[in-house]
Short mmCIF file of C-alpha atoms in Angstrom, two decimals:
data_model
loop_
_atom_site.label_atom_id
_atom_site.label_comp_id
_atom_site.label_asym_id
_atom_site.label_seq_id
_atom_site.Cartn_x
_atom_site.Cartn_y
_atom_site.Cartn_z
CA MET D 1 15.13 -15.31 -70.60
CA ALA D 2 14.61 -12.42 -68.16
CA ALA D 3 12.67 -10.40 -70.75
CA GLN D 4 10.44 -13.40 -71.42
CA LYS D 5 9.66 -13.80 -67.71
CA ILE D 6 8.94 -10.07 -67.34
CA ASN D 7 6.46 -10.24 -70.25
CA GLU D 8 4.91 -13.30 -68.66
CA GLY D 9 4.49 -11.40 -65.40
CA LEU D 10 2.90 -8.45 -67.15
CA GLU D 11 0.42 -10.75 -68.88
CA HIS D 12 -0.61 -12.23 -65.52
CA LEU D 13 -1.06 -8.73 -64.09
CA ALA D 14 -3.32 -7.80 -67.01
CA LYS D 15 -5.42 -10.93 -66.45
CA ALA D 16 -5.69 -10.13 -62.74
CA GLU D 17 -6.97 -6.63 -63.47
CA LYS D 18 -9.66 -8.10 -65.76
CA TYR D 19 -10.86 -10.39 -62.99
CA LEU D 20 -11.25 -7.38 -60.70
CA LYS D 21 -13.35 -5.38 -63.12
CA THR D 22 -17.12 -5.28 -62.71
CA GLY D 23 -19.81 -4.60 -65.30
CA PHE D 24 -23.48 -4.83 -66.14
CA LEU D 25 -23.46 -8.65 -65.89
CA LYS D 26 -20.66 -8.94 -63.31
CA TRP D 27 -21.43 -7.15 -60.10
CA LYS D 28 -18.67 -8.56 -57.91
CA PRO D 29 -14.90 -8.78 -58.55
CA ASP D 30 -13.43 -12.29 -58.81
CA TYR D 31 -10.88 -11.88 -56.04
CA ASP D 32 -9.88 -15.54 -56.01
CA SER D 33 -8.91 -15.65 -59.69
CA ALA D 34 -7.21 -12.24 -59.45
CA ALA D 35 -5.13 -13.41 -56.48
CA SER D 36 -4.05 -16.48 -58.45
CA GLU D 37 -2.88 -14.32 -61.37
CA TYR D 38 -1.03 -11.91 -59.07
CA GLY D 39 0.74 -14.89 -57.51
CA LYS D 40 1.81 -16.16 -60.93
CA ALA D 41 3.02 -12.69 -61.85
CA ALA D 42 5.09 -12.53 -58.64
CA VAL D 43 6.78 -15.84 -59.48
CA ALA D 44 7.59 -14.68 -63.03
CA PHE D 45 9.06 -11.38 -61.81
CA LYS D 46 11.05 -13.19 -59.12
CA ASN D 47 12.54 -15.56 -61.70
CA ALA D 48 13.53 -12.50 -63.74
CA LYS D 49 15.12 -11.03 -60.59
CA GLN D 50 12.76 -8.06 -60.77
CA PHE D 51 12.20 -8.06 -57.03
CA GLU D 52 10.44 -4.70 -56.81
CA GLN D 53 7.80 -5.82 -59.29
CA ALA D 54 7.57 -9.21 -57.59
CA LYS D 55 7.00 -7.50 -54.24
CA ASP D 56 4.22 -5.30 -55.69
CA ALA D 57 2.53 -8.35 -57.22
CA CYS D 58 2.68 -10.17 -53.86
CA LEU D 59 1.09 -7.18 -52.11
CA ARG D 60 -1.71 -7.08 -54.66
CA GLU D 61 -2.20 -10.81 -54.21
CA ALA D 62 -2.43 -10.30 -50.44
CA VAL D 63 -5.08 -7.59 -50.78
CA ALA D 64 -7.13 -9.77 -53.15
CA HIS D 65 -7.03 -12.65 -50.64
CA GLU D 66 -8.02 -10.28 -47.82
CA ASN D 67 -11.00 -9.07 -49.84
CA ASN D 68 -11.89 -12.73 -50.32
CA ARG D 69 -11.49 -13.28 -46.54
CA ALA D 70 -8.78 -15.88 -47.11
CA LEU D 71 -6.52 -14.77 -44.26
CA PHE D 72 -4.03 -17.64 -44.42
CA HIS D 73 -3.32 -17.08 -48.12
CA ALA D 74 -3.16 -13.31 -47.57
CA ALA D 75 -0.57 -13.84 -44.84
CA LYS D 76 1.48 -16.09 -47.14
CA ALA D 77 1.47 -13.38 -49.79
CA TYR D 78 2.58 -10.70 -47.29
CA GLU D 79 5.37 -13.01 -46.14
CA GLN D 80 6.48 -13.52 -49.73
CA ALA D 81 6.48 -9.76 -50.26
CA GLY D 82 8.75 -9.52 -47.23
CA MET D 83 11.14 -12.04 -48.76
CA MET D 84 11.31 -9.93 -51.93
CA LEU D 85 12.30 -6.96 -49.79
CA LYS D 86 14.97 -9.15 -48.21
CA GLU D 87 16.40 -9.78 -51.67
CA MET D 88 16.60 -6.00 -52.10
CA GLN D 89 18.42 -5.72 -48.73
CA LYS D 90 15.51 -3.74 -47.26
CA LEU D 91 15.51 -5.75 -44.05
CA PRO D 92 13.50 -3.48 -41.69
CA GLU D 93 10.70 -3.22 -44.27
CA ALA D 94 10.88 -6.99 -44.85
CA VAL D 95 10.49 -7.68 -41.13
CA GLN D 96 7.53 -5.31 -40.94
CA LEU D 97 5.65 -7.30 -43.59
CA ILE D 98 6.55 -10.65 -42.05
CA GLU D 99 5.28 -9.41 -38.68
CA LYS D 100 2.02 -8.42 -40.35
CA ALA D 101 1.81 -11.90 -41.85
CA SER D 102 2.37 -13.53 -38.45
CA MET D 103 -0.48 -11.53 -36.91
CA MET D 104 -2.76 -12.73 -39.70
CA TYR D 105 -1.67 -16.34 -39.13
CA LEU D 106 -2.64 -15.94 -35.47
CA GLU D 107 -5.97 -14.43 -36.42
CA ASN D 108 -6.51 -17.36 -38.77
CA GLY D 109 -5.83 -19.84 -35.95
CA THR D 110 -2.47 -21.15 -37.20
CA PRO D 111 -0.06 -20.16 -34.38
CA ASP D 112 2.70 -22.58 -35.46
CA THR D 113 3.00 -20.83 -38.81
CA ALA D 114 2.92 -17.47 -37.03
CA ALA D 115 5.79 -18.51 -34.76
CA MET D 116 7.89 -19.77 -37.66
CA ALA D 117 7.37 -16.48 -39.50
CA LEU D 118 8.42 -14.44 -36.45
CA GLU D 119 11.53 -16.58 -35.94
CA ARG D 120 12.42 -16.15 -39.62
CA ALA D 121 12.07 -12.38 -39.22
CA GLY D 122 14.32 -12.46 -36.16
CA LYS D 123 17.05 -14.27 -38.09
CA LEU D 124 16.79 -11.74 -40.92
CA ILE D 125 17.27 -8.71 -38.68
CA GLU D 126 19.60 -10.16 -36.02
CA ASN D 127 22.84 -8.71 -37.40
CA VAL D 128 21.30 -5.36 -38.36
CA ASP D 129 19.04 -4.63 -35.40
CA PRO D 130 19.66 -7.03 -32.47
CA GLU D 131 17.15 -5.17 -30.29
CA LYS D 132 14.38 -5.88 -32.79
CA ALA D 133 15.53 -9.49 -33.08
CA VAL D 134 15.25 -9.91 -29.30
CA GLN D 135 11.68 -8.61 -29.45
CA LEU D 136 10.80 -11.02 -32.28
CA TYR D 137 12.33 -14.02 -30.52
CA GLN D 138 10.45 -13.16 -27.33
CA GLN D 139 7.21 -12.84 -29.30
CA THR D 140 7.87 -16.24 -30.88
CA ALA D 141 8.51 -17.75 -27.45
CA ASN D 142 5.21 -16.34 -26.19
CA VAL D 143 3.32 -17.89 -29.10
CA PHE D 144 4.89 -21.31 -28.43
CA GLU D 145 4.30 -20.98 -24.68
CA ASN D 146 0.62 -20.19 -25.23
CA GLU D 147 0.43 -23.39 -27.28
CA GLU D 148 2.18 -25.25 -24.42
CA ARG D 149 5.12 -26.07 -26.67
CA LEU D 150 7.65 -25.31 -23.96
CA ARG D 151 10.73 -26.80 -25.60
CA GLN D 152 10.32 -24.58 -28.64
CA ALA D 153 9.54 -21.59 -26.39
CA VAL D 154 12.67 -22.00 -24.28
CA GLU D 155 14.86 -22.38 -27.38
CA LEU D 156 13.71 -18.96 -28.61
CA LEU D 157 14.16 -17.41 -25.16
CA GLY D 158 17.72 -18.71 -25.25
CA LYS D 159 18.36 -16.87 -28.51
CA ALA D 160 16.97 -13.68 -26.96
CA SER D 161 19.11 -14.09 -23.82
CA ARG D 162 22.32 -14.54 -25.81
CA LEU D 163 21.60 -11.44 -27.89
CA LEU D 164 20.95 -9.44 -24.72
CA VAL D 165 24.27 -10.60 -23.26
CA ARG D 166 26.05 -9.79 -26.52
CA GLY D 167 24.60 -6.28 -26.34
CA ARG D 168 25.61 -6.03 -22.64
CA ARG D 169 21.99 -5.47 -21.63
CA PHE D 170 22.61 -7.43 -18.46
CA ASP D 171 19.50 -6.43 -16.47
CA GLU D 172 17.24 -7.74 -19.23
CA ALA D 173 19.47 -10.76 -19.80
CA ALA D 174 19.17 -11.77 -16.14
CA LEU D 175 15.36 -11.76 -16.38
CA SER D 176 15.40 -13.65 -19.68
CA ILE D 177 17.70 -16.38 -18.34
CA GLN D 178 15.46 -16.74 -15.27
CA LYS D 179 12.49 -17.39 -17.60
CA GLU D 180 14.54 -20.04 -19.40
CA LYS D 181 15.47 -21.64 -16.11
CA ASN D 182 11.86 -21.73 -14.94
CA ILE D 183 10.77 -23.54 -18.11
CA TYR D 184 13.64 -26.04 -17.96
CA LYS D 185 12.63 -26.75 -14.37
CA GLU D 186 9.01 -27.22 -15.43
CA ILE D 187 9.96 -29.76 -18.12
CA GLU D 188 12.36 -31.39 -15.62
CA ASN D 189 15.52 -30.79 -17.64
CA TYR D 190 17.58 -30.27 -14.50
CA PRO D 191 21.14 -30.44 -15.95
CA THR D 192 20.31 -27.49 -18.22
CA CYS D 193 19.01 -25.63 -15.15
CA TYR D 194 22.52 -25.97 -13.69
CA LYS D 195 24.02 -24.39 -16.83
CA LYS D 196 21.50 -21.57 -16.71
CA THR D 197 22.49 -20.93 -13.09
CA ILE D 198 26.10 -20.51 -14.22
CA ALA D 199 24.94 -18.08 -16.93
CA GLN D 200 22.87 -16.15 -14.36
CA VAL D 201 25.78 -15.86 -11.94
CA LEU D 202 28.13 -14.57 -14.65
CA VAL D 203 25.55 -11.99 -15.75
CA HIS D 204 24.93 -10.82 -12.17
CA LEU D 205 28.65 -10.51 -11.45
CA HIS D 206 29.05 -8.42 -14.61
CA ARG D 207 26.26 -6.26 -13.16
CA ASN D 208 28.44 -5.99 -10.02
CA ASP D 209 25.60 -7.60 -8.05
CA TYR D 210 27.23 -10.24 -5.87
CA VAL D 211 24.11 -10.57 -3.70
CA ALA D 212 21.93 -11.53 -6.68
CA ALA D 213 24.57 -13.99 -7.90
CA GLU D 214 24.77 -15.66 -4.49
CA ARG D 215 20.97 -15.79 -4.26
CA CYS D 216 20.81 -17.60 -7.64
CA VAL D 217 23.08 -20.33 -6.33
CA ARG D 218 21.25 -20.55 -3.01
CA GLU D 219 17.86 -20.88 -4.73
CA SER D 220 19.24 -23.54 -7.08
CA TYR D 221 19.90 -25.88 -4.15
CA SER D 222 16.22 -26.82 -4.45
CA ILE D 223 16.77 -28.15 -8.01
CA PRO D 224 17.22 -31.95 -7.85
CA GLY D 225 20.87 -32.94 -8.19
CA PHE D 226 22.32 -29.42 -8.16
CA ASN D 227 23.80 -29.62 -4.68
CA GLY D 228 26.87 -31.82 -5.06
CA SER D 229 27.17 -31.32 -8.82
CA GLU D 230 30.37 -30.03 -10.44
CA ASP D 231 28.39 -26.94 -11.50
CA CYS D 232 27.51 -26.18 -7.88
CA ALA D 233 31.08 -26.73 -6.67
CA ALA D 234 32.49 -24.48 -9.41
CA LEU D 235 30.01 -21.70 -8.65
CA GLU D 236 30.76 -21.82 -4.93
CA GLN D 237 34.48 -21.55 -5.73
CA LEU D 238 33.80 -18.68 -8.14
CA LEU D 239 31.73 -16.73 -5.61
CA GLU D 240 34.32 -17.32 -2.89
CA GLY D 241 37.10 -15.99 -5.13
CA TYR D 242 35.00 -13.00 -6.20
CA ASP D 243 34.05 -12.18 -2.60
CA GLN D 244 37.69 -12.37 -1.48
CA GLN D 245 38.80 -10.38 -4.56
CA ASP D 246 41.06 -13.24 -5.58
CA GLN D 247 41.46 -12.79 -9.33
CA ASP D 248 43.58 -15.93 -9.65
CA GLN D 249 40.86 -18.13 -8.20
CA VAL D 250 38.14 -16.50 -10.32
CA SER D 251 40.22 -16.89 -13.50
CA GLU D 252 40.97 -20.51 -12.69
CA VAL D 253 37.26 -21.32 -12.43
CA CYS D 254 36.31 -19.34 -15.53
CA ASN D 255 39.05 -21.04 -17.57
CA SER D 256 37.86 -24.51 -16.60
CA PRO D 257 36.21 -26.67 -19.32
CA LEU D 258 32.86 -26.34 -17.54
CA PHE D 259 32.85 -22.60 -18.28
CA LYS D 260 34.89 -22.47 -21.50
CA TYR D 261 32.59 -24.86 -23.36
CA MET D 262 29.37 -23.02 -22.56
CA ASP D 263 27.60 -21.01 -25.29
CA ASN D 264 30.18 -18.60 -26.67
CA ASP D 265 28.50 -15.47 -25.27
CA TYR D 266 28.60 -16.85 -21.71
CA ALA D 267 32.14 -18.24 -22.08
CA LYS D 268 33.27 -14.73 -23.01
CA LEU D 269 31.60 -13.33 -19.87
CA GLY D 270 33.63 -15.75 -17.79
CA LEU D 271 36.92 -14.95 -19.49
CA SER D 272 36.37 -11.20 -19.08
CA LEU D 273 35.23 -11.33 -15.45
CA VAL D 274 37.31 -9.09 -13.18
CA VAL D 275 36.89 -8.91 -9.41
CA PRO D 276 36.20 -5.52 -7.79
CA GLY D 277 39.26 -3.38 -7.22
CA GLY D 278 41.34 -5.33 -9.70
CA GLY D 279 41.91 -8.22 -7.29
CA ILE D 280 44.83 -9.24 -5.09
CA LYS D 281 47.79 -11.43 -5.84
CA LYS D 282 48.41 -14.52 -3.79
CA LYS D 283 50.99 -14.05 -1.05
CA SER D 284 54.53 -15.06 -1.85
CA THR D 285 55.76 -18.15 0.02
CA ALA D 286 59.33 -16.72 0.29
CA THR D 287 60.45 -15.89 3.84
CA PRO D 288 61.31 -12.19 4.16
CA GLN D 289 64.85 -11.36 5.32
CA ALA D 290 65.14 -10.09 8.88
CA LYS D 291 65.98 -6.41 9.26
CA PRO D 292 68.60 -5.18 11.71
CA GLU D 293 67.03 -3.97 14.93
CA GLY D 294 66.18 -0.30 14.87
CA THR D 295 65.98 -0.11 11.06
CA ALA D 296 62.96 1.98 10.03
CA ALA D 297 60.57 0.60 7.45
CA SER D 298 60.14 2.57 4.25
CA PRO D 299 56.75 4.29 3.58
CA ALA D 300 56.00 1.73 0.83
CA GLU D 301 56.64 -1.16 3.27
CA GLU D 302 54.41 0.46 5.88
CA GLU D 303 51.63 0.69 3.31
CA GLU D 304 52.15 -2.97 2.39
CA ASP D 305 51.94 -3.92 6.08
CA GLU D 306 48.72 -1.97 6.42
CA TYR D 307 47.01 -4.15 3.80
CA ALA D 308 48.86 -7.37 4.61
CA GLY D 309 45.64 -8.95 5.85
CA GLY D 310 43.84 -8.37 2.56
CA LEU D 311 41.25 -5.81 1.56
CA CYS D 312 38.06 -5.74 3.56
#
């Protein structure tokens, strides 16, 4: 079966080459017919699992379409070549070709197809090169935003934000989440704005930037319904505990369902949040025993007394 398909592919390649030849009575190559034969060859090689040959046929098809000024079909062929590289586990090279295809889709005036190709490339490379995936998701978001498809844009920004958090690139994550929040506010999805504020605060606290975290909450008071919401109350409690270096209070908030059932990357930020200095334990309610008059306190007790009022 495989041998039959390989022979079939070779026959289509031979036909394509004939269409490209010129002669005394044929001054111009027949790029359209050649592209069709290259496409058929690619399918035959793919069915025979000869992915290298299938990729080469796709590339030849793409060039033939380009010479025929059929940009959309050329882009499709480049994208197919990328998918053949994916089958060979050559993911960076696959992404490169799919990116090229997406640029051609844009040039052809089909931005939706360009965005879908970029998102597909991001998914391919996400586990191998998260940094590249972030770039691709951000590019996709930009394409959707330019087309005023804000819901699709913010979904891709969300993917980028979570990857940035996963890679502990918190400065970039904070900016990315702010972009998400701005779009959700624009489309009047206010409850999701509250969740993005929680994500922002967790990211800022992991950056050890309490001021930025507090500012996020303060600015969110202008979002309809935020003030008085359970999200707002939880964040105020979290910031209070963090400011007072009360690890128990911070952990209690971060272990609440509101935080634990967020996207996994943000839930993990909450569970791993530690207050500066390691935190303080809550004071014991037991009444200390009175010491006989004139008994000197030990050095350890003196040190404890010194910090009895908490750390400032």
